[in-house]
CSV table of C-alpha atoms in Angstrom, one decimal:
chain,number,residue,atom,x,y,z
A,1,MET,CA,-39.2,-22.1,33.4
A,2,SER,CA,-40.8,-20.8,36.6
A,3,ALA,CA,-42.3,-17.2,36.3
A,4,ARG,CA,-39.7,-16.1,38.6
A,5,THR,CA,-37.3,-17.0,36.8
A,6,HIS,CA,-38.3,-15.4,33.7
A,7,ASN,CA,-39.1,-12.3,35.3
A,8,ALA,CA,-35.3,-12.3,36.8
A,9,GLU,CA,-34.1,-13.2,33.2
A,10,LYS,CA,-36.1,-10.0,31.7
A,11,THR,CA,-35.5,-7.3,34.5
A,12,THR,CA,-31.5,-8.6,34.2
A,13,GLN,CA,-31.8,-7.9,29.8
A,14,GLU,CA,-33.9,-4.8,30.7
A,15,MET,CA,-31.0,-3.3,32.9
A,16,THR,CA,-28.3,-4.1,30.5
A,17,THR,CA,-30.3,-2.4,27.8
A,18,MET,CA,-30.4,0.8,30.2
A,19,ASP,CA,-27.0,0.3,30.9
A,20,ALA,CA,-26.1,0.7,27.2
A,21,THR,CA,-28.5,3.5,26.6
A,22,ASP,CA,-26.9,5.5,29.5
A,23,GLU,CA,-23.5,4.6,28.2
A,24,LYS,CA,-24.3,5.7,24.6
A,25,ALA,CA,-26.0,9.2,26.5
A,26,ALA,CA,-22.7,9.4,28.3
A,27,GLN,CA,-20.5,9.3,24.9
A,28,LEU,CA,-22.9,11.8,23.3
A,29,GLU,CA,-22.3,14.4,25.6
A,30,THR,CA,-18.7,13.9,26.0
A,31,ILE,CA,-18.5,14.4,22.4
A,32,LEU,CA,-20.5,17.3,22.0
A,33,GLU,CA,-18.6,19.1,24.7
A,34,LYS,CA,-15.5,18.6,23.0
A,35,VAL,CA,-16.9,19.5,19.3
A,36,ARG,CA,-18.3,22.8,22.0
A,37,ALA,CA,-14.9,23.5,22.8
A,38,LEU,CA,-13.1,23.1,19.6
A,39,GLY,CA,-15.8,25.1,17.6
A,40,PRO,CA,-14.5,28.4,17.7
A,41,THR,CA,-10.9,27.3,16.6
A,42,LEU,CA,-13.0,25.2,13.6
A,43,ARG,CA,-14.8,28.8,12.7
A,44,LYS,CA,-11.0,30.7,13.2
A,45,ARG,CA,-9.3,28.6,10.9
A,46,ALA,CA,-11.8,28.1,8.3
A,47,PRO,CA,-11.1,31.1,6.2
A,48,GLU,CA,-7.4,29.5,5.5
A,49,ALA,CA,-9.1,26.0,4.8
A,50,GLU,CA,-11.3,27.6,2.4
A,51,ARG,CA,-8.5,29.0,0.6
A,52,ASP,CA,-6.7,26.0,0.8
A,53,GLY,CA,-9.5,24.1,-0.8
A,54,ARG,CA,-9.2,21.7,2.3
A,55,HIS,CA,-9.1,21.2,5.9
A,56,SER,CA,-5.3,21.0,7.4
A,57,ASP,CA,-4.3,18.1,8.6
A,58,GLU,CA,-4.3,19.9,12.2
A,59,THR,CA,-7.9,20.4,11.5
A,60,ILE,CA,-8.6,16.4,10.9
A,61,ALA,CA,-6.6,15.4,13.7
A,62,ASP,CA,-8.5,17.8,16.0
A,63,ILE,CA,-11.9,16.6,15.0
A,64,ALA,CA,-10.4,12.8,15.5
A,65,ALA,CA,-9.9,13.8,19.0
A,66,THR,CA,-13.4,14.9,19.9
A,67,GLY,CA,-14.3,11.3,18.3
A,68,ALA,CA,-16.5,12.7,15.9
A,69,PHE,CA,-15.4,10.7,13.2
A,70,ASP,CA,-15.9,7.1,15.3
A,71,ILE,CA,-19.9,8.1,16.2
A,72,GLY,CA,-21.0,5.7,13.3
A,73,SER,CA,-17.9,2.9,13.8
A,74,PRO,CA,-18.3,-0.7,14.8
A,75,ALA,CA,-18.7,-1.0,18.3
A,76,GLU,CA,-16.7,-3.7,17.7
A,77,PHE,CA,-13.6,-2.0,16.6
A,78,GLY,CA,-13.8,0.1,19.7
A,79,GLY,CA,-16.3,2.8,17.6
A,80,TYR,CA,-19.1,4.4,19.7
A,81,GLU,CA,-21.7,3.4,17.1
A,82,LEU,CA,-24.2,5.8,18.2
A,83,THR,CA,-27.6,6.0,17.4
A,84,VAL,CA,-28.6,8.0,14.0
A,85,ARG,CA,-30.3,10.0,16.4
A,86,GLN,CA,-27.3,10.9,18.3
A,87,GLN,CA,-25.0,11.4,15.5
A,88,LEU,CA,-27.5,13.7,14.2
A,89,ASP,CA,-26.9,15.7,17.2
A,90,VAL,CA,-23.4,15.3,16.6
A,91,VAL,CA,-23.3,16.5,12.8
A,92,THR,CA,-25.5,19.5,13.5
A,93,GLU,CA,-23.0,20.5,16.4
A,94,VAL,CA,-20.4,20.6,13.9
A,95,GLY,CA,-22.1,22.8,11.7
A,96,LYS,CA,-22.7,25.4,14.1
A,97,TRP,CA,-18.9,26.2,13.8
A,98,ASP,CA,-18.4,25.0,10.4
A,99,GLY,CA,-20.3,23.7,7.3
A,100,SER,CA,-17.1,22.2,5.4
A,101,ALA,CA,-16.3,20.2,8.3
A,102,ALA,CA,-19.7,19.0,9.2
A,103,TRP,CA,-19.9,17.8,5.6
A,104,THR,CA,-16.8,16.0,6.2
A,105,VAL,CA,-17.8,14.4,9.7
A,106,TRP,CA,-21.2,14.0,7.9
A,107,VAL,CA,-19.6,11.6,5.0
A,108,GLY,CA,-17.5,9.8,7.6
A,109,ALA,CA,-20.7,8.6,9.2
A,110,SER,CA,-23.1,8.7,7.3
A,111,THR,CA,-21.7,6.3,4.7
A,112,ASN,CA,-20.5,3.7,6.9
A,113,TRP,CA,-23.1,1.5,5.6
A,114,MET,CA,-21.1,0.7,2.5
A,115,PRO,CA,-17.9,-1.1,4.0
A,116,ALA,CA,-20.3,-3.1,6.2
A,117,GLY,CA,-22.3,-4.2,3.4
A,118,MET,CA,-19.3,-5.3,1.5
A,119,GLY,CA,-18.7,-8.1,4.2
A,120,ALA,CA,-16.6,-9.1,7.2
A,121,ARG,CA,-13.3,-9.1,5.7
A,122,VAL,CA,-13.8,-5.5,4.4
A,123,VAL,CA,-15.3,-4.2,7.9
A,124,GLU,CA,-12.1,-5.7,9.3
A,125,GLU,CA,-9.7,-4.0,7.2
A,126,VAL,CA,-11.1,-0.6,7.6
A,127,TYR,CA,-12.2,-0.6,11.5
A,128,GLY,CA,-9.4,-2.7,12.4
A,129,PRO,CA,-6.0,-0.5,12.4
A,130,GLU,CA,-5.3,2.4,14.2
A,131,TRP,CA,-6.2,5.6,12.0
A,132,VAL,CA,-6.7,9.4,12.5
A,133,GLY,CA,-9.5,10.8,10.6
A,134,PRO,CA,-12.7,9.6,8.9
A,135,ARG,CA,-12.7,5.6,7.8
A,136,VAL,CA,-14.9,6.3,5.0
A,137,ALA,CA,-15.0,8.1,1.3
A,138,ALA,CA,-17.1,7.3,-1.8
A,139,SER,CA,-16.9,8.5,-5.2
A,140,SER,CA,-19.0,8.7,-8.5
A,141,HIS,CA,-20.8,5.5,-8.0
A,142,PHE,CA,-24.7,7.2,-9.5
A,143,PRO,CA,-26.0,8.1,-12.0
A,144,ALA,CA,-23.1,6.9,-14.0
A,145,SER,CA,-19.6,5.8,-13.8
A,146,LYS,CA,-16.3,6.2,-15.7
A,147,GLY,CA,-14.8,3.5,-14.1
A,148,ARG,CA,-14.6,0.0,-15.8
A,149,ALA,CA,-14.2,-3.5,-13.9
A,150,LYS,CA,-13.1,-6.7,-15.4
A,151,ARG,CA,-13.2,-10.1,-14.0
A,152,VAL,CA,-9.8,-12.2,-13.6
A,153,ASP,CA,-8.7,-14.8,-11.6
A,154,GLY,CA,-8.8,-13.8,-7.9
A,155,GLY,CA,-10.5,-10.4,-8.4
A,156,TRP,CA,-11.0,-7.8,-11.1
A,157,ILE,CA,-9.0,-5.5,-13.0
A,158,ILE,CA,-10.3,-1.7,-12.6
A,159,THR,CA,-9.7,1.4,-15.1
A,160,GLY,CA,-11.0,4.5,-16.4
A,161,GLY,CA,-11.7,7.5,-14.1
A,162,PRO,CA,-11.4,9.9,-12.8
A,163,TRP,CA,-13.9,9.7,-10.2
A,164,THR,CA,-15.5,12.9,-8.8
A,165,PHE,CA,-16.8,14.3,-5.5
A,166,GLY,CA,-14.3,12.3,-3.6
A,167,SER,CA,-15.7,13.6,0.1
A,168,ASP,CA,-13.3,12.6,3.0
A,169,SER,CA,-11.1,10.8,0.4
A,170,LEU,CA,-7.7,12.6,1.4
A,171,TRP,CA,-8.2,11.7,4.6
A,172,ALA,CA,-9.9,8.1,4.6
A,173,PRO,CA,-7.7,5.0,4.4
A,174,TYR,CA,-10.0,3.6,1.5
A,175,THR,CA,-12.1,5.5,-1.2
A,176,ASN,CA,-14.9,3.0,-2.3
A,177,LEU,CA,-15.2,3.9,-6.5
A,178,GLY,CA,-18.2,2.7,-8.8
A,179,CYS,CA,-17.2,0.8,-11.5
A,180,ILE,CA,-19.3,-1.0,-14.6
A,181,ALA,CA,-18.8,-4.3,-15.0
A,182,ASP,CA,-20.8,-6.0,-18.0
A,183,GLU,CA,-20.6,-10.0,-18.5
A,184,GLY,CA,-22.5,-10.7,-21.3
A,185,ASN,CA,-26.0,-10.4,-19.1
A,186,GLY,CA,-26.0,-6.4,-19.2
A,187,PRO,CA,-24.0,-3.6,-17.6
A,188,TYR,CA,-24.4,-3.8,-13.5
A,189,LEU,CA,-22.7,-1.5,-10.7
A,190,LEU,CA,-19.8,-2.2,-8.7
A,191,ALA,CA,-18.2,-1.1,-5.5
A,192,VAL,CA,-15.1,-1.0,-5.4
A,193,GLN,CA,-12.7,-0.7,-2.1
A,194,VAL,CA,-9.5,1.1,-3.1
A,195,PRO,CA,-6.3,2.0,-0.9
A,196,LEU,CA,-5.6,5.4,-0.3
A,197,ASP,CA,-1.8,5.1,-1.3
A,198,GLU,CA,-3.2,3.9,-4.9
A,199,LEU,CA,-5.1,7.1,-5.7
A,200,GLU,CA,-3.5,10.3,-7.2
A,201,PHE,CA,-5.9,13.8,-6.2
A,202,LEU,CA,-6.7,16.2,-8.8
A,203,ASP,CA,-6.7,19.8,-7.8
A,204,ASP,CA,-10.1,20.5,-9.5
A,205,TRP,CA,-12.1,21.6,-6.2
A,206,LYS,CA,-12.9,24.8,-7.4
A,207,VAL,CA,-16.3,25.9,-6.0
A,208,ALA,CA,-18.7,28.2,-4.4
A,209,GLY,CA,-19.7,26.7,-1.4
A,210,MET,CA,-18.3,24.0,0.8
A,211,ARG,CA,-14.7,25.0,-0.1
A,212,ALA,CA,-12.8,22.9,2.9
A,213,THR,CA,-14.3,19.3,2.1
A,214,GLY,CA,-11.6,18.9,-0.5
A,215,SER,CA,-14.1,16.8,-2.6
A,216,VAL,CA,-11.5,16.6,-5.3
A,217,SER,CA,-11.7,13.8,-8.1
A,218,SER,CA,-9.5,11.0,-8.1
A,219,LYS,CA,-7.7,8.4,-10.9
A,220,LEU,CA,-5.3,5.6,-10.4
A,221,LYS,CA,-2.1,6.2,-9.8
A,222,GLY,CA,-1.5,3.4,-13.1
A,223,GLU,CA,-3.2,2.5,-15.8
A,224,GLU,CA,-5.4,-0.1,-14.0
A,225,LEU,CA,-5.6,-1.7,-10.9
A,226,PHE,CA,-6.3,-5.2,-9.8
A,227,VAL,CA,-8.6,-5.3,-6.6
A,228,PRO,CA,-9.1,-8.9,-5.0
A,229,ASP,CA,-12.4,-10.2,-5.1
A,230,TYR,CA,-13.7,-9.2,-1.5
A,231,ARG,CA,-13.1,-5.9,-2.1
A,232,VAL,CA,-15.2,-5.2,-4.9
A,233,VAL,CA,-19.2,-6.3,-4.3
A,234,ASP,CA,-22.2,-5.7,-6.3
A,235,PHE,CA,-24.0,-2.2,-5.4
A,236,LYS,CA,-27.5,-4.2,-5.1
A,237,GLU,CA,-25.9,-6.4,-2.2
A,238,ILE,CA,-24.9,-3.6,-0.5
A,239,ALA,CA,-28.4,-1.9,-0.4
A,240,ALA,CA,-29.9,-5.4,0.4
A,241,GLN,CA,-27.4,-5.4,3.3
A,242,SER,CA,-27.4,-9.3,2.5
A,243,LEU,CA,-23.5,-9.8,3.1
A,244,ASP,CA,-22.7,-10.9,6.7
A,245,ASN,CA,-20.1,-8.3,8.1
A,246,GLY,CA,-19.9,-9.8,11.7
A,247,LEU,CA,-21.4,-6.8,13.1
A,248,ALA,CA,-24.2,-7.0,16.2
A,249,GLY,CA,-25.7,-3.6,16.2
A,250,SER,CA,-29.4,-2.6,14.9
A,251,VAL,CA,-27.9,0.2,13.2
A,252,TRP,CA,-26.4,-1.9,10.7
A,253,LYS,CA,-29.6,-3.2,9.9
A,254,ALA,CA,-30.7,0.5,9.8
A,255,PRO,CA,-32.3,1.9,6.4
A,256,THR,CA,-29.5,3.5,4.8
A,257,LEU,CA,-31.2,6.2,2.8
A,258,GLY,CA,-32.4,7.4,6.2
A,259,TRP,CA,-28.9,7.3,7.9
A,260,ALA,CA,-27.5,9.4,5.4
A,261,PHE,CA,-30.2,11.8,4.7
A,262,SER,CA,-31.6,12.5,7.8
A,263,LEU,CA,-27.9,13.1,9.3
A,264,MET,CA,-27.5,15.6,6.0
A,265,ALA,CA,-30.8,17.6,6.9
A,266,GLY,CA,-28.8,18.1,10.5
A,267,MET,CA,-25.8,19.7,8.6
A,268,SER,CA,-28.5,22.2,7.4
A,269,VAL,CA,-29.7,23.0,10.5
A,270,GLY,CA,-26.4,22.9,12.5
A,271,ILE,CA,-24.7,25.7,9.7
A,272,ALA,CA,-28.2,27.9,10.0
A,273,GLU,CA,-28.2,27.8,14.0
A,274,GLY,CA,-24.6,28.8,13.5
A,275,ALA,CA,-25.8,31.8,11.5
A,276,LEU,CA,-28.0,32.8,13.8
A,277,GLU,CA,-26.3,33.0,16.7
A,278,ARG,CA,-23.3,34.9,14.7
A,279,PHE,CA,-26.6,37.2,13.6
A,280,LEU,CA,-27.6,38.1,17.3
A,281,GLU,CA,-23.7,38.3,18.4
A,282,ARG,CA,-23.4,40.9,15.7
A,283,SER,CA,-26.2,42.7,16.2
A,284,ALA,CA,-26.1,43.7,19.7
A,285,GLY,CA,-25.7,47.8,19.4
A,286,ARG,CA,-25.8,47.7,15.4
A,287,PRO,CA,-28.1,50.9,13.9
A,288,ILE,CA,-30.0,49.8,10.9
A,289,ARG,CA,-29.5,52.2,8.0
A,290,GLY,CA,-32.6,54.0,6.9
A,291,THR,CA,-34.1,54.0,10.4
A,292,THR,CA,-34.1,55.7,13.4
A,293,TYR,CA,-33.1,52.3,15.3
A,294,LYS,CA,-30.0,52.6,17.0
A,295,ASN,CA,-30.2,48.9,17.7
A,296,GLN,CA,-31.1,46.4,15.4
A,297,LEU,CA,-32.2,43.5,17.8
A,298,GLU,CA,-34.5,46.2,19.7
A,299,ALA,CA,-36.3,46.7,16.2
A,300,PRO,CA,-39.9,45.3,15.4
A,301,LEU,CA,-38.5,44.1,11.6
A,302,THR,CA,-35.6,42.6,12.8
A,303,HIS,CA,-38.2,40.7,15.6
A,304,LEU,CA,-40.3,39.7,12.7
A,305,MET,CA,-37.7,38.4,10.4
A,306,LEU,CA,-36.1,36.7,13.6
A,307,THR,CA,-39.2,34.9,14.2
A,308,GLU,CA,-39.6,33.4,10.3
A,309,VAL,CA,-35.7,32.8,10.4
A,310,HIS,CA,-36.3,30.3,13.8
A,311,SER,CA,-39.8,28.5,12.2
A,312,LYS,CA,-37.7,27.4,9.4
A,313,ILE,CA,-35.0,26.2,11.2
A,314,GLN,CA,-37.2,24.7,13.7
A,315,SER,CA,-39.5,22.9,10.8
A,316,ALA,CA,-35.9,21.4,9.5
A,317,ARG,CA,-35.1,20.2,12.9
A,318,LEU,CA,-37.8,18.4,13.9
A,319,MET,CA,-38.5,16.3,10.5
A,320,ALA,CA,-34.4,15.7,10.6
A,321,ARG,CA,-35.0,14.5,14.7
A,322,ALA,CA,-37.9,12.4,13.4
A,323,ASN,CA,-36.6,10.9,10.6
A,324,ALA,CA,-33.5,10.1,12.5
A,325,ALA,CA,-35.4,8.4,15.4
A,326,GLU,CA,-37.6,6.3,12.6
A,327,THR,CA,-34.5,5.1,10.8
A,328,ASP,CA,-33.4,3.5,14.1
A,329,ARG,CA,-37.0,2.0,15.0
A,330,LEU,CA,-36.5,0.6,11.7
A,331,GLY,CA,-33.3,-1.1,12.3
A,332,ALA,CA,-34.2,-2.2,15.6
A,333,LEU,CA,-37.3,-4.4,13.9
A,334,ALA,CA,-34.6,-5.7,11.0
A,335,ALA,CA,-32.5,-6.7,13.9
A,336,ALA,CA,-34.8,-8.4,15.1
A,337,GLY,CA,-36.6,-10.1,12.6
A,338,THR,CA,-39.2,-8.7,12.0
A,339,PRO,CA,-38.7,-5.9,9.3
A,340,ALA,CA,-40.9,-3.2,8.2
A,341,ASP,CA,-43.2,-4.2,5.2
A,342,PRO,CA,-41.7,-3.0,1.6
A,343,GLU,CA,-44.5,-0.7,1.0
A,344,TYR,CA,-43.6,0.8,4.1
A,345,MET,CA,-39.8,0.9,3.7
A,346,GLN,CA,-40.4,2.7,0.3
A,347,LEU,CA,-42.5,5.4,1.8
A,348,PHE,CA,-40.6,6.4,4.8
A,349,SER,CA,-37.4,6.6,1.9
A,350,SER,CA,-39.2,8.4,-0.2
A,351,ARG,CA,-40.5,10.9,2.4
A,352,VAL,CA,-37.0,11.1,4.1
A,353,LEU,CA,-35.3,12.1,0.8
A,354,ALA,CA,-38.2,14.8,0.5
A,355,GLU,CA,-38.0,16.1,3.8
A,356,THR,CA,-34.3,16.3,3.9
A,357,ALA,CA,-34.3,18.4,0.5
A,358,TYR,CA,-37.0,20.9,2.4
A,359,ALA,CA,-34.9,21.1,5.2
A,360,ALA,CA,-31.8,22.3,3.0
A,361,LYS,CA,-34.1,24.9,1.4
A,362,TRP,CA,-35.7,26.2,4.7
A,363,CYS,CA,-32.4,26.6,6.2
A,364,ALA,CA,-30.5,28.2,3.1
A,365,GLU,CA,-33.6,30.6,3.2
A,366,ALA,CA,-33.3,31.0,6.8
A,367,ILE,CA,-29.8,32.0,6.3
A,368,GLU,CA,-30.6,34.8,3.3
A,369,LEU,CA,-32.8,36.2,5.8
A,370,LEU,CA,-30.1,36.9,8.1
A,371,GLN,CA,-27.4,37.5,5.3
A,372,ARG,CA,-29.8,40.4,4.0
A,373,ASN,CA,-30.1,42.0,7.5
A,374,SER,CA,-26.5,41.6,8.5
A,375,GLY,CA,-25.8,44.6,6.2
A,376,SER,CA,-22.7,44.9,3.7
A,377,THR,CA,-19.8,43.8,5.9
A,378,ALA,CA,-21.8,40.7,6.1
A,379,ILE,CA,-19.9,39.6,2.6
A,380,MET,CA,-16.8,40.1,3.8
A,381,ASP,CA,-14.6,36.9,3.7
A,382,PHE,CA,-14.2,37.1,7.5
A,383,GLU,CA,-17.4,37.0,8.4
A,384,PRO,CA,-19.0,33.4,9.2
A,385,ILE,CA,-22.5,34.5,7.8
A,386,GLN,CA,-21.6,35.0,4.3
A,387,ARG,CA,-20.0,31.2,4.4
A,388,SER,CA,-22.9,29.7,6.2
A,389,TRP,CA,-24.9,31.6,3.2
A,390,ARG,CA,-22.8,29.7,0.8
A,391,ASP,CA,-22.5,26.5,1.9
A,392,ALA,CA,-26.2,26.3,3.2
A,393,ARG,CA,-27.0,26.6,-0.9
A,394,ILE,CA,-24.6,23.9,-2.0
A,395,ILE,CA,-26.5,21.3,0.1
A,396,THR,CA,-29.5,22.2,-1.5
A,397,LEU,CA,-27.9,21.6,-5.2
A,398,HIS,CA,-26.4,18.2,-4.3
A,399,GLY,CA,-27.1,15.5,-6.9
A,400,ALA,CA,-29.6,13.7,-4.5
A,401,LEU,CA,-31.2,16.8,-3.2
A,402,ASN,CA,-33.4,17.5,-6.6
A,403,LEU,CA,-36.5,19.0,-4.6
A,404,GLU,CA,-39.0,18.9,-7.6
A,405,ALA,CA,-37.7,15.2,-8.4
A,406,LEU,CA,-38.2,13.7,-5.2
A,407,SER,CA,-41.4,15.8,-4.5
A,408,GLU,CA,-43.2,14.3,-7.5
A,409,ASN,CA,-41.9,10.9,-6.3
A,410,PHE,CA,-43.3,11.0,-2.8
A,411,GLY,CA,-46.3,12.3,-3.7
A,412,ARG,CA,-46.9,9.7,-6.2
A,413,LEU,CA,-46.5,7.5,-3.5
A,414,ILE,CA,-48.8,9.2,-1.5
A,415,ALA,CA,-51.3,8.8,-4.4
A,416,GLY,CA,-51.1,5.5,-4.5
A,417,ILE,CA,-48.6,5.4,-7.9
A,418,ALA,CA,-44.9,3.6,-8.3
A,419,PRO,CA,-42.3,6.4,-8.3
A,420,HIS,CA,-40.4,6.6,-11.6
A,421,ALA,CA,-37.7,3.8,-11.6
A,422,PHE,CA,-34.0,5.4,-12.4
A,423,ALA,CA,-30.7,4.5,-11.8
A,424,GLY,CA,-29.2,6.2,-8.4
A,425,ILE,CA,-28.3,6.4,-5.0
A,426,THR,CA,-32.0,7.9,-4.3
A,427,THR,CA,-33.3,4.9,-6.2
A,428,LEU,CA,-36.8,3.8,-4.5
A,429,ASP,CA,-37.4,0.5,-6.4
A,430,ARG,CA,-34.9,-1.4,-4.5
A,431,PHE,CA,-37.9,-0.9,-1.8
A,432,ALA,CA,-40.7,-1.9,-4.0
A,433,PRO,CA,-42.8,-5.0,-2.8
A,434,ALA,CA,-42.5,-8.1,-5.4
A,435,PRO,CA,-44.9,-7.8,-7.7
A,436,ALA,CA,-47.8,-10.2,-7.2
A,437,ALA,CA,-47.8,-13.8,-9.2
A,438,ALA,CA,-49.3,-14.0,-12.2
A,439,PRO,CA,-53.2,-16.1,-11.3
A,440,VAL,CA,-53.1,-19.6,-12.8
A,441,GLN,CA,-54.7,-20.3,-15.7
A,442,LYS,CA,-56.9,-23.2,-15.4
A,443,ALA,CA,-57.3,-25.9,-18.1
A,444,SER,CA,-60.6,-25.8,-20.1
């Protein structure tokens, strides 16, 4: 091949890549514009959705019309398949208007790796048909499951339940349930894809915040359910991305913890940004009791508070963006056949978990400052700040965001010590390098 031909091919490839990048950027901006237009409606509907304990079907359809539920869906099936960094912007924007809506979009985007990790047939089943709403839901995988699975001819018999915290399961075509199997060599976790019409949902989502997510428990409609083989996969295979799913994009090789948790941090950032905007809106011309200030926005104590709020939100935002961008980079490396070494993958996974926990903490603290400086009317149900305050705190209480445990594990790795080995979605030992082989003993 001549140098001229090689350079021409290289130029064509670069132009194709640039065109694809420009297309994704245009798609992102269109989605963001639609979310911004829908935002005031989401905020207006939020109190009723909280009372109902779920979004209305109208709200789910309206969010779907923005494209937000398709940001992480495969391009091969008409999805936008945005980069994780771009998905972060969408989750953040939704969060400005309604935390529960952001949670619903976050789950729908950040758990696409689960059906993708189950193989091509499940991918076809989840993304092939027309659907209005999130495509993905999951429930009760870690740290333990009430579900049980027994192998039979052609598949598995599923029993047990109920499965708790089923975010998006009210609206997704399938919910991925965790089930324990034991075939004589010890228990192991299976991911089981169960159709919506085989589940019954419990009215048990009675919580302090994120009330409209409808993250109810579910149970089987019957005492047991037969699930065909292809819908039941050892969770270790999903985590290892070892099954062929027929998808070409590098996002399907991205580290799953980086994808899920950098977007989770973006949810916290969006809620805090929305609370700050609302504070500035409602504080103009409002006096501060106990002082001579007639306009809260002119008071130095407000200025000091706003700088602290900004710094907390900005710190969280920068960490989330950095982790999302690094997730994309690692996915591109893996897709090119040059994955990062296991030591780095373990360190990055531990880092993104700890930083997401800190992002949630700082954003919740920022909102608490705004709440405390908003007067007694800020506790009323109609006031978005109090809802942001509750929603942000709920994120800090997520089972995967135990700040102290995540901090210890990351600190151990920094210090050159192995993290704790435990069962859970945040387990780090699956990224650990293989132990060195024992030296061969020479015969004396």
